[in-house]
Coordinates of C-alpha atoms in Angstrom, one line a residue:
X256 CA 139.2 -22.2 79.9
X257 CA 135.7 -21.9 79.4
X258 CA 133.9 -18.3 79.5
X259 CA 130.1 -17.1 79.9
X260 CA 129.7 -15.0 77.1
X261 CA 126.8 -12.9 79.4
X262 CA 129.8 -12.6 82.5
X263 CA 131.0 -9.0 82.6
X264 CA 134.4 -8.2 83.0
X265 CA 135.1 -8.3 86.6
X266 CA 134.0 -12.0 85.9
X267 CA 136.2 -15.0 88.0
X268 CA 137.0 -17.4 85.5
X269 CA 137.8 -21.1 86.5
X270 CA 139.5 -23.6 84.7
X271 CA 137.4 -26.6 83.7
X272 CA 137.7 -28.8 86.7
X273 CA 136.7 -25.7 88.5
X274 CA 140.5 -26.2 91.0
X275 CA 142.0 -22.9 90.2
X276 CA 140.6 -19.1 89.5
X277 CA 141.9 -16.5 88.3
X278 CA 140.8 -12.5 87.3
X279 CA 140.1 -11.4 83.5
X280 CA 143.2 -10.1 82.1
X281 CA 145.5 -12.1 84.6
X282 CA 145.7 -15.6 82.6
X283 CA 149.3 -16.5 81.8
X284 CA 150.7 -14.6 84.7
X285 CA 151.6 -17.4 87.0
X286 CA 152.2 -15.2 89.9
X287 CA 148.6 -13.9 89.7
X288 CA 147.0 -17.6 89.9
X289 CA 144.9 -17.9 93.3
X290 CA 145.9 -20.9 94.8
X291 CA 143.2 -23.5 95.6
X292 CA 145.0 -24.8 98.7
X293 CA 142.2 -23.9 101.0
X294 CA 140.4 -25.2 104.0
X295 CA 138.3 -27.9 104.1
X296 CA 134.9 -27.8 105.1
X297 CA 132.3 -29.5 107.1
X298 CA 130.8 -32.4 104.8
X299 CA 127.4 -30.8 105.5
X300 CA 128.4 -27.1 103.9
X301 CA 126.8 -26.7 100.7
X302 CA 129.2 -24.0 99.1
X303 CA 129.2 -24.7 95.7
X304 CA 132.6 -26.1 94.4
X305 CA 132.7 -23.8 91.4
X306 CA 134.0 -20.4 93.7
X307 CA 137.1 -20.5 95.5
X308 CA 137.8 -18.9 98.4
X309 CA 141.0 -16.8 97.3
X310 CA 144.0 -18.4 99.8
X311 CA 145.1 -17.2 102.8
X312 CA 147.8 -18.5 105.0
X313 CA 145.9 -18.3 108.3
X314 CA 145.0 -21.1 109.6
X315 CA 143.0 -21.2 113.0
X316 CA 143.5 -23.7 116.1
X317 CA 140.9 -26.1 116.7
X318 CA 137.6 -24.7 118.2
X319 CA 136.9 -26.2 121.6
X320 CA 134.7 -24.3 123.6
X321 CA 131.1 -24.7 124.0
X322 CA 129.2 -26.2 121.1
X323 CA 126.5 -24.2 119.3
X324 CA 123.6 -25.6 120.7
X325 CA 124.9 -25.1 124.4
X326 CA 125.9 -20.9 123.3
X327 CA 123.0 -20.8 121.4
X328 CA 121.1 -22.2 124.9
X329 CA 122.4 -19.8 126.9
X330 CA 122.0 -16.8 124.8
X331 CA 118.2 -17.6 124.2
X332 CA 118.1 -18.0 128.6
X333 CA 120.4 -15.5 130.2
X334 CA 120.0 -12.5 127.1
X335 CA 117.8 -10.1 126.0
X336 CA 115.4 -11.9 123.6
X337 CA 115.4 -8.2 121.7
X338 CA 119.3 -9.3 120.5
X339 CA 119.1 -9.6 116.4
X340 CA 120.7 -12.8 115.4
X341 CA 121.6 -12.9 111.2
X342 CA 120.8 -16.0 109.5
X343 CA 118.0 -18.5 109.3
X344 CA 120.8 -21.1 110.8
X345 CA 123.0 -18.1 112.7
X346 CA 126.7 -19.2 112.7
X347 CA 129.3 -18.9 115.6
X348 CA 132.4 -16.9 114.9
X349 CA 135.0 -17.8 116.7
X350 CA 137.9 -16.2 115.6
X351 CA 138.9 -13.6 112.9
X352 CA 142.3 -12.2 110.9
X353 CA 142.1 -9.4 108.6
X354 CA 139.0 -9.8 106.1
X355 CA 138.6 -13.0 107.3
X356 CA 135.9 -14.9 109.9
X357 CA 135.9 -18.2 111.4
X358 CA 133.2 -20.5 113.1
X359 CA 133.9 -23.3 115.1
X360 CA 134.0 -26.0 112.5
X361 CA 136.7 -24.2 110.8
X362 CA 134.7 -23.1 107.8
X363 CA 136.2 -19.7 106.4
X364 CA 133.9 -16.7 105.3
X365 CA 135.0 -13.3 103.8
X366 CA 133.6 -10.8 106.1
X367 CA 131.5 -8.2 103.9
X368 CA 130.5 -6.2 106.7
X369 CA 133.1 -5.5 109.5
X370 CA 131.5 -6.1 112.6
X371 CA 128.4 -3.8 111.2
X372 CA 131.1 -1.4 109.7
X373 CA 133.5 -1.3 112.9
X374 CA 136.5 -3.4 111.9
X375 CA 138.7 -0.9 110.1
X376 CA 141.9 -2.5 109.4
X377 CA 141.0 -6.0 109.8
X378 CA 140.3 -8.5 112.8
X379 CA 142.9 -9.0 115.1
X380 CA 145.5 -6.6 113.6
X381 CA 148.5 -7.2 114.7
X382 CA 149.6 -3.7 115.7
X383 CA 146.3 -2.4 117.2
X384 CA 146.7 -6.1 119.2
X385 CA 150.0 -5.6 120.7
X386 CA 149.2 -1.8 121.6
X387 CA 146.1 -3.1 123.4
X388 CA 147.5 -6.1 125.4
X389 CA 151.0 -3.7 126.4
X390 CA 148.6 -0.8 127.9
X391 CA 146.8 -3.5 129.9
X392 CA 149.6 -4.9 131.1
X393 CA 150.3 -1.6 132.4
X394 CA 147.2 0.4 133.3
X395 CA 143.8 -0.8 132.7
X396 CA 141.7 2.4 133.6
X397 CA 142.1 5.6 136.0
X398 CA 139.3 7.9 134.4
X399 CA 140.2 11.4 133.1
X400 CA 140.3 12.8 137.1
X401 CA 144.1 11.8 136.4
X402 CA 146.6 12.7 133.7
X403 CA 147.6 10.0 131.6
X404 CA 149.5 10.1 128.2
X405 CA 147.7 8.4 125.8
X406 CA 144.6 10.0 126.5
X407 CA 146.5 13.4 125.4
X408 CA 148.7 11.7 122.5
X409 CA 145.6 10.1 120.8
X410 CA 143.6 13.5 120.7
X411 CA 146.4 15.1 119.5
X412 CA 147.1 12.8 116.8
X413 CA 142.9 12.9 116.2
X414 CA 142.9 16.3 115.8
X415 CA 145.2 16.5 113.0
X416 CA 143.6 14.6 110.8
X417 CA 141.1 17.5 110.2
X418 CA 141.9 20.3 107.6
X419 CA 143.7 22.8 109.7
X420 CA 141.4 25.4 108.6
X421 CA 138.3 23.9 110.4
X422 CA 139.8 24.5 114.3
X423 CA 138.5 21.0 115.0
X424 CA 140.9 20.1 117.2
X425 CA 139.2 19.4 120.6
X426 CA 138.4 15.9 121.9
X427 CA 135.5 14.6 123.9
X428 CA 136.4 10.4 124.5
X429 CA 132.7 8.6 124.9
X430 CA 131.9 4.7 124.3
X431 CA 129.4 5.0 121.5
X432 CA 127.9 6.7 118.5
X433 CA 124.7 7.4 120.5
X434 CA 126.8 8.9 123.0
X435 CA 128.9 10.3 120.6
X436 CA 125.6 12.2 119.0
X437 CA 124.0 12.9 122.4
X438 CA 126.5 14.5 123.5
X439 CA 126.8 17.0 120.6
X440 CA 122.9 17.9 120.9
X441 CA 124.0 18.8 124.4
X442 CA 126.7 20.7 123.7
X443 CA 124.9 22.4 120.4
X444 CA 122.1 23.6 122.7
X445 CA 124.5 24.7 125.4
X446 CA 126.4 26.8 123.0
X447 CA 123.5 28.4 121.3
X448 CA 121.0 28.7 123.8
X449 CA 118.3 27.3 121.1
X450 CA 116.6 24.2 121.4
X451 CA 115.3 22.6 118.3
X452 CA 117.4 19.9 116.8
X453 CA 116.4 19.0 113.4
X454 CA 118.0 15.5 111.2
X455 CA 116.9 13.8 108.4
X456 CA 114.4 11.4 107.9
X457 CA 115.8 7.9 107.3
X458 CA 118.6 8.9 109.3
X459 CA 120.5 6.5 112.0
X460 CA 121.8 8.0 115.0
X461 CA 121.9 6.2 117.8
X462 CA 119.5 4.2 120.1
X463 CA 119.6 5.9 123.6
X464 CA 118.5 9.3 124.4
X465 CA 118.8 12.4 122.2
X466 CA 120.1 10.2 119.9
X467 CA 117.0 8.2 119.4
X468 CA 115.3 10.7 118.9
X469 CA 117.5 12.0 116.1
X470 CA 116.7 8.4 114.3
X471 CA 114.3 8.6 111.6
X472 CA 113.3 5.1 111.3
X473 CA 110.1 3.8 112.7
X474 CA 111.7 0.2 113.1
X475 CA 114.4 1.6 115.8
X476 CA 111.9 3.6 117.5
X477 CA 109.9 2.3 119.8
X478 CA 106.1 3.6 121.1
X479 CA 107.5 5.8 124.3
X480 CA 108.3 10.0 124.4
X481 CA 111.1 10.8 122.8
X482 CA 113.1 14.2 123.1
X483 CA 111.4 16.8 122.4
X484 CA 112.2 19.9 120.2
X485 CA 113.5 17.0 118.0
X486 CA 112.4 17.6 113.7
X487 CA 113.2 15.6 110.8
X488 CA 113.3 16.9 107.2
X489 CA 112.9 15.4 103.7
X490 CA 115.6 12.8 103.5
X491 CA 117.5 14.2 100.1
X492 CA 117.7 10.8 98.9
X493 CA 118.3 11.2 95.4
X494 CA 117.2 7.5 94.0
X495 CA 113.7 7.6 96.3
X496 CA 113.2 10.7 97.5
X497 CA 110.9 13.0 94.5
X498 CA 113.6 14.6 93.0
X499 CA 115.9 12.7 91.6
X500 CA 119.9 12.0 91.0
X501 CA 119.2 13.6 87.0
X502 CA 117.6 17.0 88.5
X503 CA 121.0 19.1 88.6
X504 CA 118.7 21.3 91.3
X505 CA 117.9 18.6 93.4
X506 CA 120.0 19.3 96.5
X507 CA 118.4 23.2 96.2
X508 CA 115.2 21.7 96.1
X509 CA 115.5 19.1 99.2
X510 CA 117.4 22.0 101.6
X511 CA 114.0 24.4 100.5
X512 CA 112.1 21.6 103.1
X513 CA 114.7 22.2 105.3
X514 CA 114.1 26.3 105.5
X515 CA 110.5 25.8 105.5
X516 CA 110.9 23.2 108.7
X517 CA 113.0 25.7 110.9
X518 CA 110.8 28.4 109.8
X519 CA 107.4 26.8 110.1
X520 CA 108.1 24.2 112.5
X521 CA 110.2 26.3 114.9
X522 CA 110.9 29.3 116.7
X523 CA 113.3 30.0 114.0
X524 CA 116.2 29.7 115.8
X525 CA 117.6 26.6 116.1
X526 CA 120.7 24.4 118.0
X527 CA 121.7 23.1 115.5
X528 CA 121.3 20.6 112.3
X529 CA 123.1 16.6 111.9
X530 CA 123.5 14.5 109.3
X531 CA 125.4 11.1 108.5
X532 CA 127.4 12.0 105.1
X533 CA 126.1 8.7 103.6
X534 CA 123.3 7.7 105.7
X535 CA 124.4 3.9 106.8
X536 CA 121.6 2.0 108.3
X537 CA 119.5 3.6 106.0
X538 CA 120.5 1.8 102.6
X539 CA 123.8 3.2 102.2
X540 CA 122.0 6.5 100.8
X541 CA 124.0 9.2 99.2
X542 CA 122.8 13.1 99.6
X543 CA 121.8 14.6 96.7
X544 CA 124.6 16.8 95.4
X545 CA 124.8 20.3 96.8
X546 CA 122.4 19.4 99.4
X547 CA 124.8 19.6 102.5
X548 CA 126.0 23.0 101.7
X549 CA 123.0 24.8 101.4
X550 CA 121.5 23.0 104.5
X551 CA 124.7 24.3 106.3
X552 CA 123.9 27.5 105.1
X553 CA 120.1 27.9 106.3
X554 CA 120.9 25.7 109.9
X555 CA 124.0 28.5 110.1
X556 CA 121.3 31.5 109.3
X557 CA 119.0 30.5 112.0
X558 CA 121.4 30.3 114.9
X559 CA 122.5 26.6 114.7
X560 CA 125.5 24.4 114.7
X561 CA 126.2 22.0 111.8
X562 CA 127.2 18.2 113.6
X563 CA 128.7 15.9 110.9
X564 CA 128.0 12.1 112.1
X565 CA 130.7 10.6 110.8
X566 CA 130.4 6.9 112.9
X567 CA 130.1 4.9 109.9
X568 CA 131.7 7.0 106.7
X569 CA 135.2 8.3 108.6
X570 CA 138.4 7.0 109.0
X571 CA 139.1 7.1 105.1
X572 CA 135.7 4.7 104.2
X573 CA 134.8 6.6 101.5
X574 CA 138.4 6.6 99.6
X575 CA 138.8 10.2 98.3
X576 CA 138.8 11.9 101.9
X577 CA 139.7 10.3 105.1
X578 CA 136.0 12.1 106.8
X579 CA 133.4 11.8 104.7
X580 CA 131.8 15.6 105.2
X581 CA 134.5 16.2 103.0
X582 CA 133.0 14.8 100.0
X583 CA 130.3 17.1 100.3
X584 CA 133.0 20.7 100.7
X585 CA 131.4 21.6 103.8
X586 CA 133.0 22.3 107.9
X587 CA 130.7 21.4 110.4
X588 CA 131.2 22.5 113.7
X589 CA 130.8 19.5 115.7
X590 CA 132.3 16.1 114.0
X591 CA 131.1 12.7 116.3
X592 CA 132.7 9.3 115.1
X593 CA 133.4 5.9 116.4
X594 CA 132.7 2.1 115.2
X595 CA 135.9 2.3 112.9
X596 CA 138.0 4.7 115.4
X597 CA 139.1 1.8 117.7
X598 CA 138.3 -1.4 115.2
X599 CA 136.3 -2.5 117.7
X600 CA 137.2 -1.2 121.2
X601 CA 134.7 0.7 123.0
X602 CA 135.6 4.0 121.6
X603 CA 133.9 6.5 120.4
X604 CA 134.3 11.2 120.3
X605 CA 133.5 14.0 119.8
X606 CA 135.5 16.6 117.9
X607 CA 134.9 20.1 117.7
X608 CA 136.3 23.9 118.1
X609 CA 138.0 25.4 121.2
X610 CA 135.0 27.7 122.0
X611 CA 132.4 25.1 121.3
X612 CA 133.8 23.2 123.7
X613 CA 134.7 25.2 126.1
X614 CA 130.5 25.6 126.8
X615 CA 130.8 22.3 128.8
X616 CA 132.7 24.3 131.5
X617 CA 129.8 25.4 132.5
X618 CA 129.1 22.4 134.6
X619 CA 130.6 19.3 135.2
X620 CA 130.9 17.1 132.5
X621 CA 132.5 13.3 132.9
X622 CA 132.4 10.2 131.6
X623 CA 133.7 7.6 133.7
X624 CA 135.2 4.8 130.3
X625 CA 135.2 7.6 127.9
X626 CA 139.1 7.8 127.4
X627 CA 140.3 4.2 129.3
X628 CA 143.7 4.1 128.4
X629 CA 142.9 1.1 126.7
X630 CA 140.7 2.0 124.2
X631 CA 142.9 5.0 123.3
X632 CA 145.8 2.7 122.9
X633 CA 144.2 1.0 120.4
X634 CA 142.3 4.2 119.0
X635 CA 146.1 5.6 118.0
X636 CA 147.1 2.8 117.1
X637 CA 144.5 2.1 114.3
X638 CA 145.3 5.7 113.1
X639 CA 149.0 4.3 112.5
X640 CA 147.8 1.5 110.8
X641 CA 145.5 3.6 108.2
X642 CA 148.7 6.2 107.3
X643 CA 151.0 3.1 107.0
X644 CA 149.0 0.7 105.2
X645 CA 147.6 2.9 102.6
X646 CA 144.1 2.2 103.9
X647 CA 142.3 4.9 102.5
X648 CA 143.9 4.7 99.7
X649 CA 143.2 0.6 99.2
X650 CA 139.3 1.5 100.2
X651 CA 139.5 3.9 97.3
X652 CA 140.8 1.5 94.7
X653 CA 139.1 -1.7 95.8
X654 CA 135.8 0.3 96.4
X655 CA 135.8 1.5 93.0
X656 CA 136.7 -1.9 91.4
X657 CA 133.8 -3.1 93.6
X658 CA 131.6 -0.3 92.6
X659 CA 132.4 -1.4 88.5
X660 CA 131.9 -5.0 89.4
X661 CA 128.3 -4.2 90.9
X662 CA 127.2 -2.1 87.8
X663 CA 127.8 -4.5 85.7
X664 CA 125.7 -7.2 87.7
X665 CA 123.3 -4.2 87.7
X666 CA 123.4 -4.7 83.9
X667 CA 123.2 -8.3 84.3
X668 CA 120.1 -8.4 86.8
X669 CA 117.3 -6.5 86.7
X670 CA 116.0 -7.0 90.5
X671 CA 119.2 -4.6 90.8
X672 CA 117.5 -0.9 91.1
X673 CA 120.6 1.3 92.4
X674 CA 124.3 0.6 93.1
X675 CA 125.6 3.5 95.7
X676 CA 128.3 4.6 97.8
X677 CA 132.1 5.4 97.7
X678 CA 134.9 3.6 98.6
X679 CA 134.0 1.1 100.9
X680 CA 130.9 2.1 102.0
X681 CA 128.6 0.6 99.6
X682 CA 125.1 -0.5 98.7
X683 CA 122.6 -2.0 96.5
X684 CA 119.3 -1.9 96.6
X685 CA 116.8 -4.5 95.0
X686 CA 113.5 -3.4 94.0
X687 CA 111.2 -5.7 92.0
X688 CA 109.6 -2.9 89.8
X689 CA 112.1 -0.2 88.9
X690 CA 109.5 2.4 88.0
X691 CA 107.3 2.0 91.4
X692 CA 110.7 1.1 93.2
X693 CA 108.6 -1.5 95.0
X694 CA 110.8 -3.0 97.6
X695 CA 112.2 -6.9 96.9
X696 CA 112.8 -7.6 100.8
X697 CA 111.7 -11.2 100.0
X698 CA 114.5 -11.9 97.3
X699 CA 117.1 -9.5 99.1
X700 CA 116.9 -11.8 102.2
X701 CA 117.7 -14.9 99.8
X702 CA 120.5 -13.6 98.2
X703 CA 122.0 -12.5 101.6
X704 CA 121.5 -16.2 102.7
X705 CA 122.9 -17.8 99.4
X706 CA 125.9 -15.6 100.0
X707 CA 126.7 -16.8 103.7
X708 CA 126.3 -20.6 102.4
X709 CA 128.9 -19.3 99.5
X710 CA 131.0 -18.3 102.3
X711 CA 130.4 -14.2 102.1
X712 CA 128.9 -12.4 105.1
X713 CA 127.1 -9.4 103.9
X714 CA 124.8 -6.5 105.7
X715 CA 121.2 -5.8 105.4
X716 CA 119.4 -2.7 105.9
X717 CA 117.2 0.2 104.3
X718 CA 113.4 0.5 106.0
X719 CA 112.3 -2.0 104.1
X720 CA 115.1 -4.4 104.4
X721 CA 116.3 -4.6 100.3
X722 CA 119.8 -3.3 100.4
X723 CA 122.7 -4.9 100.5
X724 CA 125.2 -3.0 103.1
X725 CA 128.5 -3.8 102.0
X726 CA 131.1 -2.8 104.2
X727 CA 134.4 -4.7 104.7
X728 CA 137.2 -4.5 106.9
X729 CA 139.1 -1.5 104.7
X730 CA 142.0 -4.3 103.9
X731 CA 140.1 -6.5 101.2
X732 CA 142.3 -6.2 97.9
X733 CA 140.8 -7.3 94.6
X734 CA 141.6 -11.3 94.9
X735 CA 138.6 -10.7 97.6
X736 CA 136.6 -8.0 95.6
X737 CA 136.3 -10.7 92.8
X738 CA 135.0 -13.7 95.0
X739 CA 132.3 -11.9 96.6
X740 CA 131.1 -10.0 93.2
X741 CA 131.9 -13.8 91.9
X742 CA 129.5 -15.0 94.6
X743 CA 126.5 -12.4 94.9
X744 CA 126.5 -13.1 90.5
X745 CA 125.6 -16.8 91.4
X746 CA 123.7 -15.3 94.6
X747 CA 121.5 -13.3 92.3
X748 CA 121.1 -15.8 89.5
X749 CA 119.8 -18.2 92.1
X750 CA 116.9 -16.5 92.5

């Protein structure tokens, strides 16, 4: 067996002929081997023999719908030319189990990214499945004008994942997060009788109305009136912001901007305040510590309601708490989430307290989709899944096993500026001058194409486009955890 002396400990190590792998501390066990019985690939994939995909005993029928050049055809005709394709060659996935993505020529890739952090207990899972295809087989949609029990049995079982102590316990069904977070500016506002709204800058939120508006990005917002009565504060980013993660006063200091917004830059009373608990789009960026309980605080003080946006960092993500406000030991009053909720049904809510919500009496409020039978189906059926599989608890194991793994590359590699996150919400970002923090888009986007030809499909994101976003389906284990930290080593050293 032949070792690097510069790999770090997470390192795969391969026997010489390069047909077996195996983790650090795991040689000699036979039944921890990885077997190298694997799929081939097409003659003209240039994955580098040397990492092995760990096995997996799925194997997918043979592809034979349209050919790429005829989807890619008609996508480039009949679709929005706005539609954001990965990839200087895109691939085609064509089918997916668990952690695992296919494309037509049967080449397997170890999915890093969940959909854009949406598949929650892996592709196709067989239980969220089967509840999906037995509710459709039985009713498809009526709308909320009618009872139906799964609508009722899902909220219920929703609700109680919330500490009891909070009284979030009423559900609003929509289709997205920017419903989702429209929604709760409408209901904040209703409730308070304020206007102003105020979120942070680099902040994600949504693309379509108050939602947009909430974003803090300039390359999601296009040149046309937003909503009004709409402010964004320092981002308390604690790696780029100006104070950073070694100032223990840091989360005082970035909730100060806050105050001085509301009271400068408004009326002084405000709806209300929202924040993502780890901003996603953003770069994977953590709040400074202490920050989200003083800005609950101030937004409190001046009349408005605290909305946690939890679309990307709920449903256990983060490992140590199944919603990710938790980590920070605050209770909003409004909670909006979706993405992970249905694995990838057209499901999104909104979760808040019996007199919050009972302000939407006050006129009609109705949603034709929001609540399909379907969706909610599938909705409690991925909440099964999470409490029976130990999914949080896995995304807090792997994650930090991932989190170690990226350190020491950070060690190893320079270009490597921060490595953030919890549980399986992760990110680094690459900067090529760690004192200016000058961004490396250039070398980030080769490393995320080295790692797609390595067979690893990672995110992208941050303003300038240097982070690495990784975000898998929450059922990876560490077999997984060591191929892609195997593969982004020989991504990075490729540079």
């Amino acid at each position: 067996i032949q070792q690097r002396q510069d790999r770090p400990p997470f390192a795969i190590l391969f026997l010489n002929n390069g047909s077996t792998m195996m983790r650090l501390g795991q040689i000699g066990t036979k039944k921890n081997v990885i077997s190298s019985n694997m799929r081939s690939f097409s003659s003209s994939s240039s994955r580098s023999s040397a990492l092995k995909m760990p096995a997996f005993e799925y194997k997918p029928p043979k592809y034979e719908g349209p050919s790429f050049d005829q989807v890619m055809k008609t996508r480039k005709e009949y679709l929005t030319p706005a539609l954001l394709t990965y990839y200087k060659n895109p691939i085609m996935i064509v089918d997916g189990k668990q952690q695992w993505l296919f494309d037509e020529k049967g080449n397997r890739y170890l999915d890093m990214f969940a959909g854009i952090v949406t598949v929650s207990v892996g592709h196709c899972h067989p239980k969220v499945t089967k509840a999906a295809i037995d509710q459709m087989q039985k009713l498809q949609h009526t709308t909320t004008i009618y009872l139906h029990p799964t609508i009722g049995e899902f909220a219920e079982k929703l609700a109680s994942t919330f500490p009891k102590e909070s009284n979030l316990k009423v559900c609003y069904f929509v289709n997205s997060g920017s419903e989702a977070n429209d929604l709760a500016v409408t209901m904040a506002r209703a409730y308070t009788g304020n206007f102003d709204f105020v979120s942070l800058r680099n902040g994600y939120h949504g693309a379509a109305g108050s939602a947009a508006s909430l974003t803090a990005l300039h390359t999601w917002k296009y040149a046309v009136p937003g909503d009004f009565g709409i402010k964004h504060t320092l981002n308390p980013d604690p790696y780029r912001g100006p104070f950073k993660a070694d100032d223990k006063d840091a989360g005082k200091k970035y909730a100060w901007h806050l105050k001085n917004l509301v009271e400068h830059g408004s009326s002084g009373q405000i709806a209300g305040f929202v924040a993502e608990s780890i901003q996603g789009i953003g770069g994977t960026v953590e709040l400074a510590d202490g920050f989200l309980k003083e800005a609950y605080e101030i937004v409190r003080s001046h009349g408005g309601l605290c909305v946690a946006d939890e679309v990307q960092t709920g449903f256990g993500r983060t490992g140590t708490n199944f919603w990710g406000f938790q980590n920070h030991g605050v209770t909003p009053d409004i909670v909006t989430m979706a993405k992970g909720i249905g694995n990838g049904a057209p499901l999104a809510a909104v979760v808040t307290t019996p007199e919050i919500a009972k302000v939407l009496t006050k006129r009609i409020h109705f949603n034709t989709y929001g609540g399909n039978p379907i969706s909610c189906a599938m909705g409690s059926a991925v909440l099964d899944v999470i409490k029976e599989e130990q999914i949080q608890k896995n995304a807090h194991e792997v994650g930090n096993y991932i989190i170690a793994g990226l350190k020491n590359l950070q060690r190893k590699y320079p270009i490597i500026g921060d490595v953030r996150g919890k549980g399986l919400m992760l990110g680094v970002e690459l900067v090529k001058n760690k004192e200016t923090l000058q961004p490396a888009n250039e070398e980030t986007a080769k490393v995320f194409e080295k790692a797609k030809e390595l067979g690893v499909l990672i995110g992208k994101g941050g303003l300038y486009g240097n982070c690495l976003r990784i975000k898998p389906p929450m059922c990876v284990n560490k077999n997984d955890a060591d191929f892609f930290l195997g593969v982004l080593d020989q991504s990075l050293a490729s540079l």
